[in-house]
Amino acid sequence: MSQLTRTGVSLEEDLLKEFDRLITKRGYQNRSEAIRDLIREALLAEIVDSNKPVVGTLTLVYDHHVPNLSEKLTESQHAAGAMVLAATHVHLDHHYCLEVIIMKGRSKDIQTMADRIRALRGVELGKLVLTNSGKELKGSKHAHPHSHQERTA
Ligand code: NI
């Protein structure tokens, strides 16, 4: 863990009140941790924007009765090669399947792949979450052995 330093922030009273309300609702114990998370989120957004290596999960809900859709989904994953690390499939009901595809690669490549899959007829929902190990984010929670929480991007 890197050295902690203190900093002061000036902001409008109303804005601070709203912030406190939000972070209380989200379960933060104090402002510092909430502000640190916002900063990490902004840094992660920059990593994603600059097309650096990231990991991504694409969550899909699709109707497997739509002709050729299952084949197209399998093909697109084969075509992506080493970018796809794993995929999990759950049969939700008679019609719908849930699939989570875990990918690793440049953010733009993962986004392109996700866009292609989402555009397929029969894919009802496709949500992509990009993140990274956090090693590039200074002051990452991974540096704290006592609070090894999973981060959501
Ligand atoms: Ni299924």
mmCIF file of C-alpha atoms and ligand atoms in Angstrom:
data_model
loop_
_atom_site.group_PDB
_atom_site.id
_atom_site.type_symbol
_atom_site.label_atom_id
_atom_site.label_comp_id
_atom_site.label_asym_id
_atom_site.label_seq_id
_atom_site.Cartn_x
_atom_site.Cartn_y
_atom_site.Cartn_z
ATOM 1 C CA MET A 1 0.000 0.000 0.000
ATOM 2 C CA SER A 2 1.309 3.424 -0.910
ATOM 3 C CA GLN A 3 1.588 6.245 1.574
ATOM 4 C CA LEU A 4 -1.680 7.907 2.537
ATOM 5 C CA THR A 5 -1.891 11.635 2.141
ATOM 6 C CA ARG A 6 -4.637 14.006 3.214
ATOM 7 C CA THR A 7 -6.238 16.534 0.921
ATOM 8 C CA GLY A 8 -8.994 19.092 1.371
ATOM 9 C CA VAL A 9 -11.812 19.606 -1.083
ATOM 10 C CA SER A 10 -14.015 22.691 -1.286
ATOM 11 C CA LEU A 11 -17.530 22.109 -2.533
ATOM 12 C CA GLU A 12 -21.038 23.427 -2.209
ATOM 13 C CA GLU A 13 -22.935 22.440 0.932
ATOM 14 C CA ASP A 14 -25.884 21.082 -1.051
ATOM 15 C CA LEU A 15 -23.609 18.985 -3.212
ATOM 16 C CA LEU A 16 -21.888 17.504 -0.171
ATOM 17 C CA LYS A 17 -25.260 16.757 1.420
ATOM 18 C CA GLU A 18 -26.367 14.887 -1.690
ATOM 19 C CA PHE A 19 -23.070 13.020 -1.812
ATOM 20 C CA ASP A 20 -23.400 11.956 1.825
ATOM 21 C CA ARG A 21 -26.940 10.767 1.187
ATOM 22 C CA LEU A 22 -25.775 8.702 -1.791
ATOM 23 C CA ILE A 23 -22.803 7.093 -0.087
ATOM 24 C CA THR A 24 -24.849 6.258 3.028
ATOM 25 C CA LYS A 25 -27.351 4.516 0.774
ATOM 26 C CA ARG A 26 -24.501 2.592 -0.857
ATOM 27 C CA GLY A 27 -23.146 1.503 2.502
ATOM 28 C CA TYR A 28 -19.904 3.451 2.692
ATOM 29 C CA GLN A 29 -18.556 3.967 6.192
ATOM 30 C CA ASN A 30 -16.856 7.230 5.328
ATOM 31 C CA ARG A 31 -16.355 9.793 2.577
ATOM 32 C CA SER A 32 -12.718 8.891 1.986
ATOM 33 C CA GLU A 33 -13.470 5.381 0.766
ATOM 34 C CA ALA A 34 -16.313 6.649 -1.425
ATOM 35 C CA ILE A 35 -14.086 9.307 -2.985
ATOM 36 C CA ARG A 36 -11.284 6.776 -3.525
ATOM 37 C CA ASP A 37 -13.733 4.529 -5.399
ATOM 38 C CA LEU A 38 -14.880 7.405 -7.608
ATOM 39 C CA ILE A 39 -11.274 8.202 -8.450
ATOM 40 C CA ARG A 40 -10.545 4.540 -9.267
ATOM 41 C CA GLU A 41 -13.613 4.463 -11.478
ATOM 42 C CA ALA A 42 -12.396 7.519 -13.390
ATOM 43 C CA LEU A 43 -8.929 5.987 -13.781
ATOM 44 C CA LEU A 44 -10.430 2.731 -14.997
ATOM 45 C CA ALA A 45 -12.531 4.662 -17.530
ATOM 46 C CA GLU A 46 -9.328 6.212 -18.839
ATOM 47 C CA ILE A 47 -7.704 2.763 -19.157
ATOM 48 C CA VAL A 48 -10.733 1.547 -21.130
ATOM 49 C CA ASP A 49 -10.743 4.679 -23.324
ATOM 50 C CA SER A 50 -7.072 4.315 -24.164
ATOM 51 C CA ASN A 51 -7.538 0.768 -25.478
ATOM 52 C CA LYS A 52 -5.310 -0.880 -22.871
ATOM 53 C CA PRO A 53 -5.559 -4.553 -21.876
ATOM 54 C CA VAL A 54 -8.620 -5.235 -19.776
ATOM 55 C CA VAL A 55 -10.857 -8.104 -18.796
ATOM 56 C CA GLY A 56 -14.515 -8.057 -19.660
ATOM 57 C CA THR A 57 -17.679 -9.970 -18.954
ATOM 58 C CA LEU A 58 -20.469 -9.948 -21.485
ATOM 59 C CA THR A 59 -23.782 -11.050 -20.017
ATOM 60 C CA LEU A 60 -26.306 -12.143 -22.618
ATOM 61 C CA VAL A 61 -29.920 -13.155 -22.496
ATOM 62 C CA TYR A 62 -31.135 -14.712 -25.713
ATOM 63 C CA ASP A 63 -33.896 -16.775 -27.195
ATOM 64 C CA HIS A 64 -32.364 -20.054 -28.282
ATOM 65 C CA HIS A 65 -35.328 -20.796 -30.547
ATOM 66 C CA VAL A 66 -34.210 -18.094 -32.969
ATOM 67 C CA PRO A 67 -32.773 -19.981 -35.957
ATOM 68 C CA ASN A 68 -28.969 -20.237 -36.083
ATOM 69 C CA LEU A 69 -28.437 -17.974 -33.091
ATOM 70 C CA SER A 70 -26.728 -20.587 -30.913
ATOM 71 C CA GLU A 71 -24.416 -21.451 -33.819
ATOM 72 C CA LYS A 72 -23.618 -17.794 -34.470
ATOM 73 C CA LEU A 73 -22.775 -17.257 -30.812
ATOM 74 C CA THR A 74 -20.457 -20.249 -30.801
ATOM 75 C CA GLU A 75 -18.847 -19.156 -34.080
ATOM 76 C CA SER A 76 -18.178 -15.642 -32.866
ATOM 77 C CA GLN A 77 -16.460 -17.023 -29.766
ATOM 78 C CA HIS A 78 -14.312 -19.388 -31.823
ATOM 79 C CA ALA A 79 -13.396 -16.506 -34.145
ATOM 80 C CA ALA A 80 -12.290 -14.419 -31.166
ATOM 81 C CA GLY A 81 -9.790 -17.156 -30.285
ATOM 82 C CA ALA A 82 -7.648 -16.520 -27.229
ATOM 83 C CA MET A 83 -9.654 -13.440 -26.329
ATOM 84 C CA VAL A 84 -12.395 -15.618 -24.861
ATOM 85 C CA LEU A 85 -11.272 -17.120 -21.556
ATOM 86 C CA ALA A 86 -14.476 -18.867 -20.547
ATOM 87 C CA ALA A 87 -18.209 -18.923 -21.032
ATOM 88 C CA THR A 88 -21.024 -20.061 -18.784
ATOM 89 C CA HIS A 89 -24.436 -21.030 -20.000
ATOM 90 C CA VAL A 90 -27.626 -21.299 -17.972
ATOM 91 C CA HIS A 91 -31.004 -22.368 -19.386
ATOM 92 C CA LEU A 92 -33.314 -19.803 -17.808
ATOM 93 C CA ASP A 93 -36.599 -21.238 -19.036
ATOM 94 C CA HIS A 94 -38.130 -22.868 -22.108
ATOM 95 C CA HIS A 95 -37.102 -19.943 -24.348
ATOM 96 C CA TYR A 96 -34.315 -18.024 -22.741
ATOM 97 C CA CYS A 97 -30.675 -18.709 -22.108
ATOM 98 C CA LEU A 98 -28.266 -16.678 -20.032
ATOM 99 C CA GLU A 99 -24.664 -16.682 -21.095
ATOM 100 C CA VAL A 100 -21.683 -14.951 -19.518
ATOM 101 C CA ILE A 101 -18.605 -14.660 -21.712
ATOM 102 C CA ILE A 102 -15.365 -13.748 -19.963
ATOM 103 C CA MET A 103 -12.826 -12.041 -22.193
ATOM 104 C CA LYS A 104 -9.356 -10.619 -21.980
ATOM 105 C CA GLY A 105 -7.794 -8.240 -24.468
ATOM 106 C CA ARG A 106 -7.674 -4.656 -25.693
ATOM 107 C CA SER A 107 -10.783 -2.766 -24.662
ATOM 108 C CA LYS A 108 -11.691 -1.803 -28.246
ATOM 109 C CA ASP A 109 -11.488 -5.435 -29.430
ATOM 110 C CA ILE A 110 -13.711 -6.596 -26.587
ATOM 111 C CA GLN A 111 -16.186 -3.789 -27.244
ATOM 112 C CA THR A 112 -16.322 -4.640 -30.953
ATOM 113 C CA MET A 113 -16.953 -8.294 -30.167
ATOM 114 C CA ALA A 114 -19.684 -7.355 -27.671
ATOM 115 C CA ASP A 115 -21.338 -5.024 -30.194
ATOM 116 C CA ARG A 116 -21.395 -7.756 -32.858
ATOM 117 C CA ILE A 117 -22.949 -10.265 -30.487
ATOM 118 C CA ARG A 118 -25.514 -7.798 -29.156
ATOM 119 C CA ALA A 119 -26.606 -6.999 -32.704
ATOM 120 C CA LEU A 120 -27.545 -10.632 -33.432
ATOM 121 C CA ARG A 121 -31.251 -11.243 -33.819
ATOM 122 C CA GLY A 122 -32.600 -13.002 -30.749
ATOM 123 C CA VAL A 123 -30.150 -11.470 -28.303
ATOM 124 C CA GLU A 124 -32.515 -9.663 -25.970
ATOM 125 C CA LEU A 125 -30.001 -8.197 -23.592
ATOM 126 C CA GLY A 126 -26.253 -7.760 -23.643
ATOM 127 C CA LYS A 127 -24.367 -6.009 -20.900
ATOM 128 C CA LEU A 128 -20.624 -5.548 -21.057
ATOM 129 C CA VAL A 129 -18.557 -4.797 -17.964
ATOM 130 C CA LEU A 130 -14.910 -3.930 -18.455
ATOM 131 C CA THR A 131 -12.420 -3.869 -15.635
ATOM 132 C CA ASN A 132 -8.833 -4.791 -14.912
ATOM 133 C CA SER A 133 -6.859 -6.338 -12.112
ATOM 134 C CA GLY A 134 -6.556 -2.965 -10.442
ATOM 135 C CA LYS A 135 -2.770 -3.175 -10.431
ATOM 136 C CA GLU A 136 -2.595 -0.082 -12.599
ATOM 137 C CA LEU A 137 -4.856 1.820 -10.262
ATOM 138 C CA LYS A 138 -2.761 3.420 -7.564
ATOM 139 C CA GLY A 139 -4.061 2.840 -4.082
ATOM 140 C CA SER A 140 -5.976 -0.172 -5.295
ATOM 141 C CA LYS A 141 -7.867 -2.206 -2.734
ATOM 142 C CA HIS A 142 -5.721 -5.154 -3.778
ATOM 143 C CA ALA A 143 -2.953 -3.512 -1.838
ATOM 144 C CA HIS A 144 -4.963 -3.979 1.363
ATOM 145 C CA PRO A 145 -4.829 -7.595 2.502
ATOM 146 C CA HIS A 146 -7.546 -6.877 5.107
ATOM 147 C CA SER A 147 -10.142 -5.663 2.602
ATOM 148 C CA HIS A 148 -9.823 -7.889 -0.428
ATOM 149 C CA GLN A 149 -13.217 -7.044 -1.885
ATOM 150 C CA GLU A 150 -14.306 -7.712 -5.417
ATOM 151 C CA ARG A 151 -14.612 -4.508 -7.376
ATOM 152 C CA THR A 152 -17.337 -3.871 -9.854
ATOM 153 C CA ALA A 153 -16.448 -1.513 -12.582
HETATM 154 NI NI NI B 1 -29.816 -22.682 -22.790
#
